[in-house]
Amino acid sequence: LVDAYRHKTHNITANLAKDKVRQILSQEWHAKSEARSEAGRRVWSPTSSFRSRWDVAVLLLIIWNCLAIPMRVAFEGIHPIEAFYVDYVLDIVLLVDIYLKLQHFAFTADDGTYVSNAAAIRAHYMDG
């Protein structure tokens, strides 16, 4: 029984010494911070509540566009002018989304590191 406990304790200690655990703990620390500042610039982590809400809002806007654009094409001249203003405002929100993704939304790289540098964020999203 004592040997089994020592073996289990040794395995836990060995796993804690691995880089992957430190990396995961580092990611959790970044996830807990809503926004980080880099030279006065706000950066939202991939798991921040603001970013989650923003992504849901953008998804709803995309669904709206998927429904509104075919209706606008199919029934040209029937819908009110206010619908165009709503569409333009939604397009501006989507442009703001592009700006935020290129400047302020950090990401986790393939190797598990947290990337918040503006140039690296831009390069990541421009590469696809």
Coordinates of C-alpha atoms in Angstrom, one line a residue:
L1 CA 0.0 0.0 0.0
V2 CA 2.8 2.4 0.9
D3 CA 4.7 1.5 -2.3
A4 CA 1.5 2.2 -4.4
Y5 CA 1.2 5.6 -2.7
R6 CA 4.8 6.5 -3.4
H7 CA 4.5 5.4 -7.0
K8 CA 1.4 7.5 -7.4
T9 CA 3.0 10.5 -5.7
H10 CA 6.1 10.1 -7.9
N11 CA 3.9 10.1 -11.1
I12 CA 2.1 13.2 -10.0
T13 CA 5.4 15.0 -9.2
A14 CA 6.8 14.0 -12.5
N15 CA 3.8 15.2 -14.4
L16 CA 3.9 18.6 -12.6
A17 CA 7.4 19.0 -13.7
K18 CA 6.5 18.7 -17.3
D19 CA 6.3 21.8 -19.5
K20 CA 2.8 21.0 -20.7
V21 CA 1.3 21.5 -17.2
R22 CA 3.1 24.8 -16.8
Q23 CA 1.8 25.8 -20.2
I24 CA -1.8 24.9 -19.2
L25 CA -1.5 26.8 -16.0
S26 CA -0.2 29.8 -17.9
Q27 CA -3.1 29.7 -20.3
E28 CA -5.5 29.5 -17.3
W29 CA -3.9 32.6 -15.9
H30 CA -4.3 34.4 -19.2
A31 CA -7.9 33.3 -19.5
K32 CA -8.8 34.7 -16.1
S33 CA -7.6 38.2 -17.1
E34 CA -10.3 39.9 -19.0
A35 CA -8.0 42.2 -20.8
R36 CA -4.3 42.7 -20.9
S37 CA -2.5 45.9 -21.7
E38 CA 0.4 46.2 -24.0
A39 CA 1.7 49.7 -24.4
G40 CA -1.8 51.1 -23.6
R41 CA -3.6 48.6 -25.9
R42 CA -6.3 46.3 -24.7
V43 CA -6.0 42.7 -25.6
W44 CA -8.7 40.1 -24.9
S45 CA -7.8 36.5 -24.3
P46 CA -9.5 33.8 -26.4
T47 CA -11.6 32.7 -23.4
S48 CA -12.6 36.2 -22.1
S49 CA -16.3 36.8 -21.5
F50 CA -16.3 39.9 -23.7
R51 CA -14.8 38.0 -26.6
S52 CA -17.4 35.2 -26.2
R53 CA -20.2 37.6 -26.2
W54 CA -18.7 39.5 -29.2
D55 CA -18.4 36.3 -31.2
V56 CA -22.0 35.4 -30.5
A57 CA -23.2 38.8 -31.6
V58 CA -21.1 38.6 -34.8
L59 CA -22.5 35.2 -35.5
L60 CA -26.1 36.6 -35.1
L61 CA -25.2 39.4 -37.5
I62 CA -23.9 36.9 -40.1
I63 CA -27.1 34.9 -39.8
W64 CA -29.1 38.1 -40.3
N65 CA -27.1 38.9 -43.4
C66 CA -27.6 35.3 -44.7
L67 CA -31.4 35.9 -44.4
A68 CA -31.6 39.6 -45.4
I69 CA -29.4 39.7 -48.5
P70 CA -31.5 37.0 -50.4
M71 CA -34.7 38.8 -49.3
R72 CA -33.4 42.1 -50.5
V73 CA -32.4 40.6 -53.9
A74 CA -35.6 38.7 -54.3
F75 CA -38.0 41.5 -53.3
E76 CA -36.2 44.5 -54.6
G77 CA -38.1 47.8 -54.0
I78 CA -40.6 46.3 -51.5
H79 CA -38.9 46.6 -48.2
P80 CA -38.6 50.0 -46.4
I81 CA -35.6 52.3 -46.5
E82 CA -35.0 51.7 -42.8
A83 CA -33.9 48.2 -43.6
F84 CA -31.0 49.6 -45.6
Y85 CA -29.9 51.7 -42.6
V86 CA -30.0 48.6 -40.4
D87 CA -27.9 46.7 -42.9
Y88 CA -25.3 49.5 -43.1
V89 CA -25.0 49.7 -39.3
L90 CA -24.5 45.9 -39.2
D91 CA -21.9 46.2 -41.9
I92 CA -20.0 48.8 -39.8
V93 CA -20.2 46.3 -36.8
L94 CA -18.6 43.6 -39.0
L95 CA -15.8 46.1 -40.0
V96 CA -15.2 46.7 -36.3
D97 CA -15.0 42.9 -35.9
I98 CA -12.3 42.8 -38.5
Y99 CA -10.4 45.6 -36.7
L100 CA -10.7 43.9 -33.3
K101 CA -9.6 40.5 -34.6
L102 CA -6.5 42.1 -36.3
Q103 CA -5.5 44.2 -33.3
H104 CA -7.0 43.2 -30.0
F105 CA -8.0 39.5 -29.9
A106 CA -5.1 37.4 -28.7
F107 CA -4.9 33.7 -29.7
T108 CA -3.3 30.5 -28.6
A109 CA -0.7 29.3 -31.1
D110 CA -0.3 25.7 -32.2
D111 CA 2.4 25.1 -29.7
G112 CA 0.2 26.3 -26.9
T113 CA 1.8 29.7 -26.3
Y114 CA -0.4 32.8 -25.7
V115 CA 0.2 35.4 -28.4
S116 CA -0.8 39.0 -27.6
N117 CA 1.6 41.0 -29.8
A118 CA -0.3 43.1 -32.3
A119 CA 2.0 42.2 -35.3
A120 CA 1.8 38.5 -34.5
I121 CA -2.0 38.7 -34.2
R122 CA -2.3 40.5 -37.6
A123 CA 0.0 38.0 -39.2
H124 CA -2.0 35.1 -37.8
Y125 CA -5.3 36.3 -39.0
M126 CA -4.0 37.4 -42.4
D127 CA -2.5 33.9 -43.0
G128 CA -5.9 32.4 -42.4

